[in-house]
Amino acid sequence: MTAPSGRRLPLHTGLTYQVWTWGAASAPTVLLLHGFLDHGRGWTDVAAALAERYFVVAPDLRGHGDSDWIGPGGYYHFFDYVADVDALVDALAADRSPLHVVGHSMGGTIAGYWAGARPDRCRRLALLEGLGPPESDVAPPVRVARWLDGWRAARAAPTRALPDLAAAAARLRHHDPLLSAEVADRLAAWGTRPVAGGVAWKHDPLHLTAGPYPFRREVAAALWRNVTCPVLVVDGAASTLRLAQTESADRLACFADARAAVLPHAGHMMQRHQPAALAELLGAFLS
C-alpha cells in the first residue's frame, strides 16, 4: 500500500481542506471525491493503482476527515460542497484544468453538479453510484421542521465515544458485511479521533441531520445536460443502494456521452470491496 502525501489547503470559500495526493505532480490530474461520512484516504487502494499514470488528489470534504468543520451558524448545504470543489480546483493550479473527476455516492452527485457548471474544466467524469438519491416524498414543512429540530439536537448532544479502534472497525463491518477486517482496521484508524472514553468519528455530527433542501431531479438534470465530457456511471453488482433500473437509465440519458458498467462482487462501497477491479475499470475509461 502506497502512503499518500498530505497537506492543508486554504480555499477561498473560507475553509481549509485536508488534501491527500499520490503520484507525480507532473502527471495528468485525477480528482477523487468521497461519499457521505467517508474521507479522502478511503480511496487509498484505488488511488495507489491510478498513481502509476496519474497525479491523484483526494480531499477530505468539508466536515469530514481532517478538513475544517463549518463555523457557528453554518450548515452543510449541498451546493457548498460544489463551491469547495471549484475552489479546490483553483487552488491546485490553473494549469491542471481540465482534469479527470471521479465521485462516489454523495461525491458523485457533487462531481456531476460541478461538471455541469464548469463543463470546460472536466476532461472525463466517473460517477460511482453517484446519480443522486431517490426523490424524497417528505412534505416540505415536515422536512424543514425535522431539520430545525435535528440541528438543535446535534449541537446539544455530547460526543459519542466508541471504546477503541477495534470497536470502530467492528461498527464499520456491521454496516458493511462486504468490508474486510484489514480495510476496516485502516478506515477506523484514519476516520476517528481520540476523545475522553475512547475514540469518535472525525465527521461533524451535524451531517447526521436531514437538510432542508431535498434532491431535485429537475435541477440535477439541467446540470447533467450541460456536461460535455465523456461520462462513466458504475454500479456495484451487490449494492443495496442502487437506483431502480428505470430511474437510473432515465438519469443516465441526461448526459450527452455516457456509458454504464456494473462492478462484480462489489456493494455500494465499491472502492473498498473491489479496489483493483475498480482501478482497472477507471484506468481504461480515463485513458
Short mmCIF file of C-alpha atoms in Angstrom, two decimals:
data_model
loop_
_atom_site.label_atom_id
_atom_site.label_comp_id
_atom_site.label_asym_id
_atom_site.label_seq_id
_atom_site.Cartn_x
_atom_site.Cartn_y
_atom_site.Cartn_z
CA MET A 1 0.00 0.00 0.00
CA THR A 2 1.43 3.36 -1.08
CA ALA A 3 1.03 6.05 1.58
CA PRO A 4 -0.21 9.44 0.33
CA SER A 5 1.26 12.85 0.91
CA GLY A 6 -1.00 15.13 2.94
CA ARG A 7 -1.27 18.89 3.13
CA ARG A 8 -3.59 21.61 4.37
CA LEU A 9 -5.02 23.78 1.62
CA PRO A 10 -6.94 27.02 2.37
CA LEU A 11 -9.86 27.60 -0.01
CA HIS A 12 -11.49 30.87 -0.99
CA THR A 13 -14.77 29.51 0.41
CA GLY A 14 -13.25 30.14 3.84
CA LEU A 15 -12.42 26.59 4.92
CA THR A 16 -9.11 24.76 4.99
CA TYR A 17 -9.18 21.34 3.37
CA GLN A 18 -7.02 18.34 4.10
CA VAL A 19 -5.85 17.04 0.73
CA TRP A 20 -4.22 13.66 0.07
CA THR A 21 -2.13 13.07 -3.05
CA TRP A 22 -0.47 10.14 -4.78
CA GLY A 23 1.83 10.02 -7.81
CA ALA A 24 3.91 12.52 -9.73
CA ALA A 25 2.61 16.10 -9.79
CA SER A 26 3.66 16.35 -13.45
CA ALA A 27 1.15 13.66 -14.50
CA PRO A 28 -2.46 14.33 -15.56
CA THR A 29 -4.67 15.01 -12.53
CA VAL A 30 -7.48 12.79 -11.28
CA LEU A 31 -9.67 14.27 -8.52
CA LEU A 32 -11.39 11.69 -6.29
CA LEU A 33 -14.42 12.83 -4.27
CA HIS A 34 -15.55 10.57 -1.43
CA GLY A 35 -19.08 9.90 -0.25
CA PHE A 36 -21.11 10.67 2.85
CA LEU A 37 -19.25 10.20 6.17
CA ASP A 38 -16.16 8.91 4.35
CA HIS A 39 -12.79 10.63 3.87
CA GLY A 40 -10.09 11.05 1.22
CA ARG A 41 -7.92 8.19 2.42
CA GLY A 42 -10.84 5.86 1.85
CA TRP A 43 -9.64 5.90 -1.78
CA THR A 44 -6.14 4.66 -0.85
CA ASP A 45 -6.08 1.35 -2.72
CA VAL A 46 -7.70 2.77 -5.86
CA ALA A 47 -5.56 5.92 -5.72
CA ALA A 48 -2.31 3.98 -5.37
CA ALA A 49 -3.13 1.98 -8.51
CA LEU A 50 -4.12 5.06 -10.53
CA ALA A 51 -0.96 6.86 -9.36
CA GLU A 52 1.13 4.76 -11.73
CA ARG A 53 -0.17 7.03 -14.52
CA TYR A 54 -1.85 9.99 -12.82
CA PHE A 55 -1.44 12.62 -10.13
CA VAL A 56 -4.26 11.61 -7.81
CA VAL A 57 -5.87 14.15 -5.47
CA ALA A 58 -8.39 13.06 -2.81
CA PRO A 59 -9.63 15.74 -0.41
CA ASP A 60 -11.49 15.29 2.84
CA LEU A 61 -14.71 17.18 2.06
CA ARG A 62 -15.91 19.89 4.46
CA GLY A 63 -16.83 18.47 7.84
CA HIS A 64 -15.23 15.12 7.03
CA GLY A 65 -11.85 13.62 7.91
CA ASP A 66 -9.27 16.25 8.80
CA SER A 67 -10.86 19.15 6.88
CA ASP A 68 -12.47 22.06 8.69
CA TRP A 69 -15.96 21.84 10.12
CA ILE A 70 -18.19 24.78 9.27
CA GLY A 71 -18.24 27.54 11.87
CA PRO A 72 -21.02 28.70 14.20
CA GLY A 73 -24.20 29.46 12.31
CA GLY A 74 -23.15 27.48 9.24
CA TYR A 75 -24.62 24.33 7.72
CA TYR A 76 -23.69 21.77 5.08
CA HIS A 77 -25.93 22.72 2.19
CA PHE A 78 -25.20 20.56 -0.81
CA PHE A 79 -24.00 23.25 -3.19
CA ASP A 80 -21.46 24.36 -0.57
CA TYR A 81 -19.54 21.21 -1.47
CA VAL A 82 -19.71 22.15 -5.14
CA ALA A 83 -18.25 25.57 -4.31
CA ASP A 84 -15.46 23.89 -2.35
CA VAL A 85 -14.59 21.66 -5.31
CA ASP A 86 -14.45 24.68 -7.59
CA ALA A 87 -12.18 26.46 -5.10
CA LEU A 88 -10.04 23.34 -4.75
CA VAL A 89 -9.50 23.11 -8.50
CA ASP A 90 -8.48 26.78 -8.48
CA ALA A 91 -6.09 26.20 -5.58
CA LEU A 92 -4.45 23.18 -7.21
CA ALA A 93 -3.30 25.48 -10.06
CA ALA A 94 -4.94 26.81 -13.17
CA ASP A 95 -2.83 24.64 -15.48
CA ARG A 96 -4.38 21.46 -14.01
CA SER A 97 -7.67 22.24 -15.73
CA PRO A 98 -9.37 20.41 -17.37
CA LEU A 99 -8.94 17.39 -15.13
CA HIS A 100 -10.49 13.97 -14.62
CA VAL A 101 -13.05 13.70 -11.80
CA VAL A 102 -14.29 10.56 -10.05
CA GLY A 103 -17.00 10.77 -7.41
CA HIS A 104 -18.57 8.14 -5.18
CA SER A 105 -22.18 8.41 -3.99
CA MET A 106 -22.53 11.93 -2.50
CA GLY A 107 -19.17 12.78 -4.06
CA GLY A 108 -20.53 11.64 -7.42
CA THR A 109 -23.51 13.94 -7.17
CA ILE A 110 -21.16 16.79 -6.25
CA ALA A 111 -18.92 15.92 -9.20
CA GLY A 112 -21.83 15.82 -11.64
CA TYR A 113 -23.12 19.19 -10.48
CA TRP A 114 -19.66 20.75 -10.73
CA ALA A 115 -19.02 19.30 -14.20
CA GLY A 116 -22.35 20.74 -15.36
CA ALA A 117 -21.50 24.18 -14.00
CA ARG A 118 -17.89 24.06 -15.27
CA PRO A 119 -18.04 21.86 -18.38
CA ASP A 120 -14.81 23.30 -19.76
CA ARG A 121 -12.86 22.18 -16.67
CA CYS A 122 -13.75 18.47 -16.63
CA ARG A 123 -11.98 16.11 -19.03
CA ARG A 124 -13.72 12.86 -18.05
CA LEU A 125 -16.27 12.17 -15.32
CA ALA A 126 -16.84 8.86 -13.49
CA LEU A 127 -19.80 8.54 -11.14
CA LEU A 128 -19.78 5.56 -8.77
CA GLU A 129 -23.42 5.16 -7.77
CA GLY A 130 -23.38 8.94 -7.97
CA LEU A 131 -26.57 9.88 -9.81
CA GLY A 132 -28.23 11.17 -6.66
CA PRO A 133 -30.67 9.53 -4.24
CA PRO A 134 -34.29 8.64 -4.94
CA GLU A 135 -36.52 11.69 -4.79
CA SER A 136 -37.96 12.45 -1.36
CA ASP A 137 -41.70 12.31 -0.73
CA VAL A 138 -41.43 14.11 2.63
CA ALA A 139 -43.60 17.25 2.65
CA PRO A 140 -41.54 20.48 2.83
CA PRO A 141 -43.00 21.65 6.19
CA VAL A 142 -42.16 18.29 7.75
CA ARG A 143 -38.68 18.25 6.26
CA VAL A 144 -37.84 21.78 7.42
CA ALA A 145 -39.18 21.08 10.92
CA ARG A 146 -37.02 17.96 11.14
CA TRP A 147 -34.01 19.99 10.03
CA LEU A 148 -34.60 22.65 12.68
CA ASP A 149 -35.01 20.04 15.41
CA GLY A 150 -32.05 17.99 14.19
CA TRP A 151 -29.71 20.98 14.07
CA ARG A 152 -30.52 21.89 17.67
CA ALA A 153 -30.13 18.30 18.86
CA ALA A 154 -26.85 17.71 17.00
CA ARG A 155 -25.17 20.72 18.56
CA ALA A 156 -26.51 19.99 22.05
CA ALA A 157 -25.61 16.29 22.10
CA PRO A 158 -22.43 15.12 23.85
CA THR A 159 -19.70 13.49 21.79
CA ARG A 160 -20.45 9.81 21.26
CA ALA A 161 -17.38 7.74 22.05
CA LEU A 162 -16.53 4.22 20.96
CA PRO A 163 -14.29 2.37 23.41
CA ASP A 164 -11.40 1.80 20.98
CA LEU A 165 -10.37 1.36 17.34
CA ALA A 166 -11.45 -2.28 17.37
CA ALA A 167 -14.98 -1.17 18.24
CA ALA A 168 -14.89 1.41 15.45
CA ALA A 169 -13.75 -1.23 12.94
CA ALA A 170 -16.47 -3.59 14.14
CA ARG A 171 -19.06 -0.84 13.65
CA LEU A 172 -17.89 -0.35 10.06
CA ARG A 173 -18.15 -4.08 9.32
CA HIS A 174 -21.56 -4.27 10.94
CA HIS A 175 -22.86 -1.70 8.46
CA ASP A 176 -20.89 -3.18 5.54
CA PRO A 177 -20.63 -7.00 5.61
CA LEU A 178 -18.51 -7.00 2.42
CA LEU A 179 -15.75 -4.99 4.15
CA SER A 180 -12.62 -6.96 5.02
CA ALA A 181 -11.18 -6.81 8.53
CA GLU A 182 -7.93 -5.34 7.20
CA VAL A 183 -9.64 -2.47 5.39
CA ALA A 184 -11.97 -1.84 8.33
CA ASP A 185 -9.00 -1.52 10.69
CA ARG A 186 -7.36 1.05 8.40
CA LEU A 187 -10.53 3.06 7.93
CA ALA A 188 -11.19 3.10 11.66
CA ALA A 189 -7.69 4.43 12.36
CA TRP A 190 -7.97 7.13 9.70
CA GLY A 191 -11.58 8.10 10.41
CA THR A 192 -11.52 8.57 14.19
CA ARG A 193 -10.01 10.95 16.73
CA PRO A 194 -9.15 10.38 20.41
CA VAL A 195 -11.76 11.63 22.89
CA ALA A 196 -12.50 11.05 26.56
CA GLY A 197 -13.62 7.46 26.88
CA GLY A 198 -12.17 6.20 23.61
CA VAL A 199 -12.45 7.43 20.02
CA ALA A 200 -15.06 9.33 18.00
CA TRP A 201 -15.67 9.64 14.28
CA LYS A 202 -13.99 12.69 12.76
CA HIS A 203 -17.02 13.86 10.79
CA ASP A 204 -19.16 16.69 12.11
CA PRO A 205 -22.29 15.24 13.79
CA LEU A 206 -24.31 17.91 12.00
CA HIS A 207 -24.02 15.71 8.89
CA LEU A 208 -26.42 13.28 10.53
CA THR A 209 -29.27 15.76 10.26
CA ALA A 210 -31.55 15.86 7.21
CA GLY A 211 -31.06 19.10 5.29
CA PRO A 212 -33.97 21.37 4.38
CA TYR A 213 -33.49 21.05 0.61
CA PRO A 214 -34.23 17.63 -0.91
CA PHE A 215 -32.62 16.24 -4.07
CA ARG A 216 -34.38 17.88 -7.02
CA ARG A 217 -34.24 15.84 -10.17
CA GLU A 218 -35.01 18.79 -12.45
CA VAL A 219 -32.05 20.74 -11.03
CA ALA A 220 -29.72 17.76 -11.36
CA ALA A 221 -30.92 17.01 -14.90
CA ALA A 222 -30.31 20.59 -16.05
CA LEU A 223 -26.73 20.39 -14.79
CA TRP A 224 -26.12 16.91 -16.20
CA ARG A 225 -27.36 18.03 -19.64
CA ASN A 226 -24.65 20.70 -19.59
CA VAL A 227 -21.83 18.17 -19.08
CA THR A 228 -19.83 17.92 -22.30
CA CYS A 229 -17.17 15.34 -21.41
CA PRO A 230 -17.46 11.53 -21.57
CA VAL A 231 -19.19 10.05 -18.50
CA LEU A 232 -18.94 6.61 -16.91
CA VAL A 233 -21.56 5.50 -14.37
CA VAL A 234 -20.65 2.46 -12.27
CA ASP A 235 -22.92 0.41 -10.01
CA GLY A 236 -21.88 -2.32 -7.60
CA ALA A 237 -23.45 -5.66 -8.52
CA ALA A 238 -24.16 -6.44 -4.86
CA SER A 239 -25.20 -2.92 -3.87
CA THR A 240 -28.37 -2.43 -1.87
CA LEU A 241 -28.39 1.30 -2.65
CA ARG A 242 -28.59 1.17 -6.45
CA LEU A 243 -31.30 3.21 -8.09
CA ALA A 244 -34.13 1.31 -9.75
CA GLN A 245 -33.12 0.36 -13.29
CA THR A 246 -35.65 2.64 -14.98
CA GLU A 247 -34.72 5.61 -12.80
CA SER A 248 -31.01 5.04 -13.35
CA ALA A 249 -31.47 4.81 -17.13
CA ASP A 250 -33.58 7.96 -17.13
CA ARG A 251 -30.89 9.91 -15.27
CA LEU A 252 -28.08 8.46 -17.39
CA ALA A 253 -29.87 9.67 -20.52
CA CYS A 254 -29.41 13.27 -19.38
CA PHE A 255 -25.72 13.10 -20.30
CA ALA A 256 -24.66 13.65 -23.90
CA ASP A 257 -21.93 10.99 -23.86
CA ALA A 258 -22.42 8.37 -21.14
CA ARG A 259 -21.94 4.68 -20.65
CA ALA A 260 -22.74 2.37 -17.73
CA ALA A 261 -20.88 -0.50 -16.08
CA VAL A 262 -21.53 -2.91 -13.22
CA LEU A 263 -18.66 -3.98 -10.96
CA PRO A 264 -18.94 -7.66 -9.95
CA HIS A 265 -18.70 -8.70 -6.29
CA ALA A 266 -18.96 -5.09 -5.10
CA GLY A 267 -21.52 -3.30 -2.99
CA HIS A 268 -22.18 0.42 -2.71
CA MET A 269 -18.71 1.00 -1.20
CA MET A 270 -17.06 -0.50 -4.27
CA GLN A 271 -13.73 1.28 -3.74
CA ARG A 272 -13.40 -0.70 -0.50
CA HIS A 273 -14.70 -4.02 -1.82
CA GLN A 274 -13.00 -4.35 -5.23
CA PRO A 275 -10.31 -1.64 -5.46
CA ALA A 276 -8.13 -3.41 -8.04
CA ALA A 277 -11.03 -4.12 -10.40
CA LEU A 278 -12.37 -0.59 -9.96
CA ALA A 279 -8.95 0.96 -10.63
CA GLU A 280 -8.66 -1.12 -13.80
CA LEU A 281 -12.10 -0.02 -14.97
CA LEU A 282 -11.36 3.64 -14.22
CA GLY A 283 -7.92 3.45 -15.82
CA ALA A 284 -9.38 2.14 -19.07
CA PHE A 285 -12.03 4.87 -19.11
CA LEU A 286 -9.72 7.75 -18.21
CA SER A 287 -7.17 6.79 -20.86
#
